[in-house]
């Protein structure tokens, strides 16, 4: 069969979003859109537009002139335009670039390739790879690339060890937090196929270009998580989603939430179905309604009656890790207490509970390692038995109970925080308890002389009670 050379004209259309600075260091806002426009070759072997199927994509790798990767096996969809094709745009800063891979691919089949310098087919094309080009501000650039049909050749003829490539399909994605304002934010993204997590992404506070390397015809689920916000979930088929997005990024909006990450421990004798569970109660300043996403597919509507002391809720889990989100009337919640935490570790985020006054984690024992309530300025009562307690600089604390050996390194910090708030706000008749176990009466740790002096001031000047007391 006659060897053929297929000529494609690559037209880079540059759109300037914002005015560029005159120096070479261009700000991120000065990125330009680059669109590849493929003309149809009909004059070499009679090939027509129909020679390329709808599933054919351009796979391209681009580096900077200093060798930094910009795109690696990046797949660009070909859209029909007259007798040729136009790809969806990519963004590039003005500067010097080098094309290191240039292929037409139909699913996993490589159809046409630009050969590399030194390969046996390099002489067939005008610009073998790597090929350098320059993107300048506010100019139109045309780059003519030639590709050779793979049909009768092996990868080594093009300068490749193999044509095995991971085709990267772009998925532009941005995450926003809701609240008084809508803001771009960072988050974690998890790509799931059925029950299996196949990719984990770290998202920045920007439009992220995710690399989708999986079957574009199968169904996947994208889950976005950020502490303090309810999870976002999107079930999709890649090809259908890209068509639905119509050139725009996929946006996820995260609702403020009371969030808990629950990790259920391995099987313990006496518990059915390898199960663990969490039981907690909520109180509110007035009647409230919240929605609990238990993280295992169960969604529960929970009314909170302010006329009763508290509303109790519980849930059973199998082994695994679960992200729980509670949304709704968060501004009304004043009290959160753990009643039981069986065979599980728990991480809690109270950032969006602006009226929270009481946090009682007595029955969680040491199964909550870190508690950060620095944003809960109205806190009055805290019971905690983990390792790290982070308190607000300004609060209304008047009951503080900490226990367990893990808290010992933080004693001076806790005592200082309590003392400072007491003096600044004239808080009288409070209570500070530090035990090895709840109500054991056995002191732990050895506070500094300065902390002992602050305890003395609390008890003698402000009427605080201190348990169990330290002996000199």
Coordinates of C-alpha atoms in Angstrom, one line a residue:
X1 CA 0.0 0.0 0.0
X2 CA 1.3 3.5 -0.9
X3 CA 2.6 5.4 2.1
X4 CA 0.7 8.6 2.5
X5 CA 1.3 11.9 4.2
X6 CA -1.7 13.8 5.5
X7 CA -1.4 17.5 5.9
X8 CA -3.2 19.4 8.6
X9 CA -3.2 23.2 9.0
X10 CA -3.2 24.1 12.6
X11 CA -4.7 27.6 13.1
X12 CA -4.2 29.1 16.6
X13 CA -6.8 31.7 17.3
X14 CA -5.6 33.9 20.2
X15 CA -8.2 35.7 22.3
X16 CA -6.8 38.2 24.8
X17 CA -9.1 38.3 27.9
X18 CA -7.3 41.2 29.6
X19 CA -4.8 43.8 28.6
X20 CA -1.2 42.4 29.0
X21 CA 1.6 44.0 30.9
X22 CA 4.5 45.2 28.7
X23 CA 7.1 43.0 30.5
X24 CA 7.7 39.3 29.7
X25 CA 6.3 38.0 33.1
X26 CA 2.6 37.7 32.2
X27 CA 0.0 37.6 35.0
X28 CA -2.4 34.6 35.0
X29 CA -5.3 36.8 33.8
X30 CA -3.3 37.4 30.5
X31 CA -3.7 33.8 29.3
X32 CA -5.0 33.5 25.8
X33 CA -7.4 30.9 24.3
X34 CA -5.8 28.6 21.7
X35 CA -8.1 26.8 19.3
X36 CA -6.8 24.2 16.8
X37 CA -8.6 24.4 13.5
X38 CA -8.0 21.4 11.2
X39 CA -8.5 21.9 7.5
X40 CA -9.5 18.8 5.5
X41 CA -6.9 17.4 3.1
X42 CA -8.5 16.3 -0.1
X43 CA -5.7 16.7 -2.6
X44 CA -3.2 13.9 -1.6
X45 CA -4.9 10.6 -1.6
X46 CA -8.5 11.7 -2.1
X47 CA -9.1 11.6 1.6
X48 CA -12.3 13.3 2.7
X49 CA -13.7 14.7 5.9
X50 CA -15.4 11.3 6.4
X51 CA -11.9 9.7 6.9
X52 CA -12.0 10.9 10.5
X53 CA -14.7 9.5 12.7
X54 CA -16.6 11.4 15.3
X55 CA -14.7 9.7 18.1
X56 CA -11.3 10.9 16.7
X57 CA -9.4 13.3 18.9
X58 CA -6.1 15.2 18.8
X59 CA -3.6 14.1 21.4
X60 CA -0.9 16.7 22.0
X61 CA 1.9 17.2 24.5
X62 CA 3.4 20.7 24.9
X63 CA 6.3 21.9 27.0
X64 CA 7.8 25.3 27.7
X65 CA 11.1 26.1 26.1
X66 CA 12.7 25.2 29.4
X67 CA 11.2 21.7 29.4
X68 CA 8.3 22.3 31.9
X69 CA 5.3 20.2 31.0
X70 CA 2.2 22.3 30.0
X71 CA 0.1 19.5 28.5
X72 CA 0.8 15.8 28.6
X73 CA -1.1 13.5 26.2
X74 CA -3.9 16.0 26.4
X75 CA -7.0 15.0 24.3
X76 CA -8.8 17.7 22.3
X77 CA -12.2 17.0 20.9
X78 CA -12.6 17.7 17.1
X79 CA -15.8 19.6 16.2
X80 CA -17.0 19.6 12.6
X81 CA -16.5 23.0 10.9
X82 CA -17.1 23.2 7.1
X83 CA -14.6 20.8 5.5
X84 CA -12.4 20.6 8.6
X85 CA -12.4 20.5 12.3
X86 CA -12.2 22.8 15.3
X87 CA -11.1 21.7 18.8
X88 CA -12.3 23.1 22.0
X89 CA -9.9 25.8 23.2
X90 CA -6.9 25.5 25.5
X91 CA -5.3 28.4 27.5
X92 CA -1.7 29.4 27.0
X93 CA 0.4 32.3 28.3
X94 CA 2.3 34.3 25.6
X95 CA 5.8 32.7 25.3
X96 CA 7.9 30.0 23.7
X97 CA 6.6 26.4 23.5
X98 CA 7.6 23.0 22.1
X99 CA 5.2 20.3 20.7
X100 CA 6.6 16.9 21.8
X101 CA 3.6 14.7 20.8
X102 CA 1.1 15.2 18.0
X103 CA -1.3 12.3 17.2
X104 CA -4.8 11.6 15.9
X105 CA -6.4 8.9 18.1
X106 CA -9.7 7.1 17.8
X107 CA -10.3 5.8 21.3
X108 CA -7.2 3.7 22.0
X109 CA -6.2 3.4 18.3
X110 CA -3.4 5.8 17.1
X111 CA -4.2 6.7 13.4
X112 CA -1.8 9.5 12.4
X113 CA 1.4 10.7 14.1
X114 CA 4.0 13.4 13.6
X115 CA 7.4 11.6 13.5
X116 CA 10.3 12.6 15.8
X117 CA 13.7 13.9 14.5
X118 CA 16.1 11.0 13.8
X119 CA 13.3 8.5 13.1
X120 CA 13.1 6.8 9.7
X121 CA 9.9 8.8 8.8
X122 CA 11.1 12.2 9.9
X123 CA 12.1 13.2 6.4
X124 CA 8.5 12.9 5.2
X125 CA 7.4 15.9 7.2
X126 CA 8.5 19.5 7.2
X127 CA 8.6 19.9 11.0
X128 CA 9.4 16.7 12.8
X129 CA 9.1 16.7 16.6
X130 CA 10.0 18.3 18.9
X131 CA 8.8 21.5 17.1
X132 CA 9.0 24.9 18.7
X133 CA 6.5 27.7 18.2
X134 CA 5.9 31.1 19.9
X135 CA 2.7 32.6 21.1
X136 CA 2.7 36.4 21.1
X137 CA 0.2 38.8 22.5
X138 CA -2.7 39.8 20.4
X139 CA -1.4 38.1 17.2
X140 CA -2.8 35.4 14.9
X141 CA -0.5 32.4 14.6
X142 CA -0.7 29.6 11.9
X143 CA 1.3 26.5 12.5
X144 CA 1.3 23.8 9.7
X145 CA 1.8 20.3 11.1
X146 CA 2.1 17.2 9.1
X147 CA 1.2 13.7 10.2
X148 CA 2.0 10.3 8.7
X149 CA -0.6 7.5 8.6
X150 CA 0.3 4.7 11.1
X151 CA -1.3 1.9 9.0
X152 CA 1.9 0.3 7.6
X153 CA 4.4 1.5 10.2
X154 CA 5.5 0.5 13.7
X155 CA 6.0 2.9 16.6
X156 CA 9.8 2.8 16.2
X157 CA 9.4 4.3 12.7
X158 CA 8.1 7.5 14.4
X159 CA 10.7 7.5 17.1
X160 CA 8.5 5.9 19.8
X161 CA 9.1 2.7 21.8
X162 CA 5.4 2.1 21.7
X163 CA 2.1 3.9 21.0
X164 CA 0.7 3.0 24.5
X165 CA -0.6 6.3 25.8
X166 CA -3.0 7.4 28.5
X167 CA -5.4 9.7 26.7
X168 CA -6.2 12.6 29.0
X169 CA -9.7 14.0 28.5
X170 CA -10.1 17.5 30.1
X171 CA -12.8 18.2 32.6
X172 CA -12.8 21.9 33.6
X173 CA -14.2 22.2 37.1
X174 CA -14.6 24.9 39.7
X175 CA -15.9 24.8 43.3
X176 CA -17.7 27.6 45.1
X177 CA -18.7 28.0 48.8
X178 CA -22.2 29.5 49.5
X179 CA -22.9 31.9 52.3
X180 CA -23.1 35.6 52.6
X181 CA -21.0 35.7 49.4
X182 CA -20.2 33.1 46.8
X183 CA -16.4 32.4 46.6
X184 CA -14.1 30.1 44.7
X185 CA -12.5 27.6 47.1
X186 CA -10.2 24.7 47.3
X187 CA -11.5 21.2 48.0
X188 CA -11.0 17.5 47.5
X189 CA -12.5 15.6 44.6
X190 CA -13.1 11.9 44.4
X191 CA -14.0 10.0 41.1
X192 CA -15.9 6.8 41.8
X193 CA -16.8 3.9 39.6
X194 CA -19.6 2.1 41.4
X195 CA -18.2 1.7 45.0
X196 CA -14.5 2.1 44.0
X197 CA -12.6 5.4 44.2
X198 CA -10.5 5.5 40.9
X199 CA -9.1 9.0 41.2
X200 CA -8.5 11.6 43.9
X201 CA -7.9 15.3 42.9
X202 CA -6.8 18.3 44.9
X203 CA -8.7 21.3 43.6
X204 CA -7.5 24.9 43.9
X205 CA -9.6 28.0 44.2
X206 CA -9.7 28.4 40.4
X207 CA -11.1 26.7 37.3
X208 CA -9.3 23.3 37.5
X209 CA -8.7 21.2 34.5
X210 CA -9.1 17.6 35.7
X211 CA -7.6 14.7 33.7
X212 CA -10.2 12.2 32.9
X213 CA -8.4 9.0 31.8
X214 CA -11.2 6.6 31.9
X215 CA -13.9 5.2 29.5
X216 CA -15.9 8.2 28.3
X217 CA -19.0 6.1 27.7
X218 CA -19.2 4.6 31.2
X219 CA -21.0 6.1 34.2
X220 CA -19.0 7.6 37.0
X221 CA -19.7 9.8 40.1
X222 CA -17.7 12.9 41.1
X223 CA -17.8 13.7 44.8
X224 CA -16.5 17.0 46.2
X225 CA -15.7 17.4 49.9
X226 CA -14.6 20.3 52.0
X227 CA -14.7 20.5 55.8
X228 CA -17.6 22.7 57.0
X229 CA -19.6 22.2 53.8
X230 CA -22.1 19.5 52.6
X231 CA -20.7 17.2 49.9
X232 CA -21.4 17.7 46.2
X233 CA -22.1 14.7 44.0
X234 CA -22.5 14.5 40.3
X235 CA -23.2 11.3 38.4
X236 CA -22.2 11.5 34.7
X237 CA -21.1 9.9 31.5
X238 CA -18.1 11.9 30.2
X239 CA -19.2 12.4 26.6
X240 CA -22.7 13.4 27.7
X241 CA -21.4 15.8 30.4
X242 CA -19.0 17.6 28.0
X243 CA -21.8 18.1 25.5
X244 CA -24.0 19.4 28.4
X245 CA -21.3 21.8 29.6
X246 CA -21.1 23.3 26.1
X247 CA -17.6 24.7 26.6
X248 CA -18.2 26.0 30.1
X249 CA -16.6 24.6 33.3
X250 CA -18.7 22.4 35.6
X251 CA -19.4 24.3 38.7
X252 CA -20.1 22.8 42.2
X253 CA -21.7 25.0 44.9
X254 CA -21.1 23.8 48.5
X255 CA -23.7 24.6 51.2
X256 CA -22.5 25.5 54.7
X257 CA -22.9 22.5 57.0
X258 CA -22.0 20.9 60.3
X259 CA -19.7 18.2 59.0
X260 CA -18.4 15.0 60.6
X261 CA -16.0 12.4 59.1
X262 CA -16.7 9.0 60.7
X263 CA -14.2 6.1 60.4
X264 CA -15.7 2.8 61.6
X265 CA -13.1 0.4 63.1
X266 CA -12.7 -3.3 62.1
X267 CA -15.0 -5.9 63.4
X268 CA -15.3 -6.3 67.2
X269 CA -17.0 -9.3 68.8
X270 CA -20.5 -8.7 70.0
X271 CA -21.4 -6.1 67.3
X272 CA -23.6 -7.4 64.4
X273 CA -22.8 -6.9 60.7
X274 CA -19.4 -5.3 61.5
X275 CA -21.3 -2.2 62.5
X276 CA -20.4 0.9 64.4
X277 CA -22.7 3.8 65.3
X278 CA -22.8 7.4 66.4
X279 CA -25.5 9.0 68.6
X280 CA -25.6 12.7 69.2
X281 CA -28.1 15.3 70.3
X282 CA -28.9 18.9 69.1
X283 CA -30.6 21.8 70.8
X284 CA -31.8 25.0 69.2
X285 CA -32.7 28.5 70.3
X286 CA -36.0 28.2 68.4
X287 CA -37.7 25.5 66.3
X288 CA -35.5 24.4 63.5
X289 CA -35.3 22.0 60.6
X290 CA -32.1 20.4 59.4
X291 CA -31.2 17.8 56.8
X292 CA -28.7 15.1 57.6
X293 CA -26.8 13.4 54.7
X294 CA -25.4 10.4 56.6
X295 CA -22.8 9.8 53.8
X296 CA -24.0 6.2 53.0
X297 CA -26.9 7.2 50.7
X298 CA -29.4 7.9 53.6
X299 CA -30.9 11.4 53.8
X300 CA -32.9 12.3 56.9
X301 CA -35.0 15.3 57.6
X302 CA -34.8 16.2 61.3
X303 CA -37.1 18.8 63.0
X304 CA -35.6 20.2 66.2
X305 CA -38.3 21.2 68.8
X306 CA -36.9 24.1 70.9
X307 CA -39.5 23.4 73.7
X308 CA -37.7 20.1 74.7
X309 CA -34.2 20.0 76.1
X310 CA -32.6 18.3 73.1
X311 CA -33.3 16.2 70.0
X312 CA -31.5 12.9 69.7
X313 CA -30.5 11.2 66.5
X314 CA -28.3 8.1 65.7
X315 CA -27.1 6.1 62.8
X316 CA -25.5 2.7 62.3
X317 CA -22.6 2.1 59.8
X318 CA -20.7 -0.8 58.4
X319 CA -16.9 -0.7 58.3
X320 CA -15.6 2.2 56.2
X321 CA -15.2 6.0 56.2
X322 CA -18.2 8.3 55.9
X323 CA -18.7 12.1 55.3
X324 CA -21.7 13.4 57.2
X325 CA -23.2 16.8 56.4
X326 CA -26.0 18.6 58.3
X327 CA -27.5 21.6 56.5
X328 CA -30.5 23.8 57.3
X329 CA -31.1 26.2 60.2
X330 CA -27.5 26.0 61.5
X331 CA -27.7 29.5 63.0
X332 CA -30.2 28.2 65.5
X333 CA -28.2 25.3 66.9
X334 CA -26.8 26.1 70.3
X335 CA -25.9 22.6 71.8
X336 CA -24.1 19.6 70.3
X337 CA -23.4 16.6 72.5
X338 CA -22.2 13.1 71.7
X339 CA -24.1 10.4 73.6
X340 CA -22.4 7.4 72.1
X341 CA -19.6 6.7 69.6
X342 CA -19.1 3.0 69.2
X343 CA -16.1 1.5 67.3
X344 CA -15.5 4.7 65.4
X345 CA -13.2 7.7 65.2
X346 CA -14.8 11.1 64.5
X347 CA -13.7 14.5 63.1
X348 CA -16.1 17.4 63.5
X349 CA -16.3 20.9 62.0
X350 CA -18.4 23.4 63.8
X351 CA -17.3 26.5 61.8
X352 CA -20.8 27.3 60.5
X353 CA -22.5 27.1 63.9
X354 CA -22.4 30.8 64.8
X355 CA -24.6 30.5 67.9
X356 CA -23.0 27.3 69.4
X357 CA -22.7 27.5 73.2
X358 CA -22.3 24.0 74.4
X359 CA -20.1 21.1 73.0
X360 CA -20.1 18.0 75.2
X361 CA -17.9 15.2 73.9
X362 CA -17.8 13.3 77.2
X363 CA -19.0 10.0 75.8
X364 CA -16.8 10.2 72.8
X365 CA -13.8 9.5 75.1
X366 CA -10.6 10.0 73.1
X367 CA -12.2 9.0 69.8
X368 CA -12.1 12.6 68.6
X369 CA -8.4 13.5 68.3
X370 CA -8.6 17.2 67.4
X371 CA -11.4 19.8 68.2
X372 CA -11.1 23.2 66.6
X373 CA -13.7 25.7 67.9
X374 CA -11.8 28.9 67.2
X375 CA -14.7 30.3 65.1
X376 CA -17.3 29.6 67.7
X377 CA -17.1 32.9 69.6
X378 CA -20.2 32.3 71.7
X379 CA -19.0 29.0 73.3
X380 CA -19.7 28.7 77.0
X381 CA -19.3 25.1 77.8
X382 CA -16.8 22.5 76.5
X383 CA -16.1 18.9 77.5
X384 CA -13.3 17.2 75.6
X385 CA -11.0 14.1 76.0
X386 CA -8.9 14.1 72.9
X387 CA -5.4 15.4 72.2
X388 CA -5.7 18.8 70.7
X389 CA -8.2 21.6 71.7
X390 CA -8.1 24.9 69.8
X391 CA -10.1 27.6 71.5
X392 CA -11.3 31.0 70.3
X393 CA -9.3 34.0 71.3
X394 CA -12.4 35.6 72.6
X395 CA -15.3 33.6 74.1
X396 CA -17.7 33.3 77.0
X397 CA -16.3 30.1 78.4
X398 CA -17.3 29.4 82.0
X399 CA -17.3 25.5 82.1
X400 CA -14.2 23.7 80.8
X401 CA -13.7 20.0 81.3
X402 CA -10.7 18.3 79.7
X403 CA -9.4 14.8 80.4
X404 CA -7.0 12.2 79.3
X405 CA -3.2 12.1 79.0
X406 CA -3.3 13.4 75.4
X407 CA -4.3 16.9 76.6
X408 CA -1.4 17.3 78.9
X409 CA 0.9 19.2 76.4
X410 CA -1.9 21.8 76.0
X411 CA -2.6 22.5 79.6
X412 CA -0.8 25.8 79.8
X413 CA -2.5 27.0 76.6
X414 CA -6.0 26.1 77.9
X415 CA -5.4 27.7 81.3
X416 CA -4.1 30.9 79.7
X417 CA -7.1 31.1 77.3
X418 CA -9.6 30.6 80.2
X419 CA -7.8 33.1 82.4
X420 CA -7.6 35.8 79.6
X421 CA -11.3 35.5 78.7
X422 CA -12.3 35.5 82.3
X423 CA -10.4 38.7 83.1
X424 CA -11.4 40.5 79.8
X425 CA -15.1 39.7 80.2
X426 CA -15.4 39.5 84.1
X427 CA -16.7 36.0 84.0
X428 CA -17.5 34.9 87.5
X429 CA -18.3 31.5 89.1
X430 CA -16.9 29.3 86.4
X431 CA -15.5 25.8 86.5
X432 CA -12.2 24.3 85.2
X433 CA -11.7 20.6 85.5
X434 CA -8.6 18.6 84.4
X435 CA -8.6 14.8 85.1
X436 CA -7.1 11.7 83.8
X437 CA -10.6 10.3 83.4
X438 CA -13.9 12.2 83.7
X439 CA -14.7 13.0 87.4
X440 CA -11.9 10.7 88.6
X441 CA -10.4 13.4 90.9
X442 CA -6.9 12.4 89.7
X443 CA -4.9 15.4 88.4
X444 CA -2.8 15.0 85.2
X445 CA 0.2 17.0 83.9
X446 CA 2.3 19.6 85.6
X447 CA 1.2 23.2 84.7
X448 CA 3.8 25.9 84.8
X449 CA 4.2 28.2 87.8
X450 CA 2.6 30.9 85.7
X451 CA -0.4 28.7 85.0
X452 CA -0.7 27.8 88.7
X453 CA -0.8 31.5 89.5
X454 CA -3.5 32.1 86.9
X455 CA -5.6 29.2 88.5
X456 CA -5.2 30.9 91.9
X457 CA -6.4 34.2 90.4
X458 CA -9.4 32.5 88.9
X459 CA -10.4 30.9 92.2
X460 CA -9.7 33.8 94.6
X461 CA -10.7 36.8 92.5
X462 CA -13.4 35.4 90.2
X463 CA -15.0 32.6 92.2
X464 CA -14.0 29.8 89.8
X465 CA -13.9 26.2 91.0
X466 CA -10.9 24.2 90.0
X467 CA -10.8 20.4 90.0
X468 CA -9.1 18.3 91.1
X469 CA -6.5 20.7 92.3
X470 CA -2.7 20.4 92.3
X471 CA -0.4 19.9 95.3
X472 CA 2.9 21.8 95.6

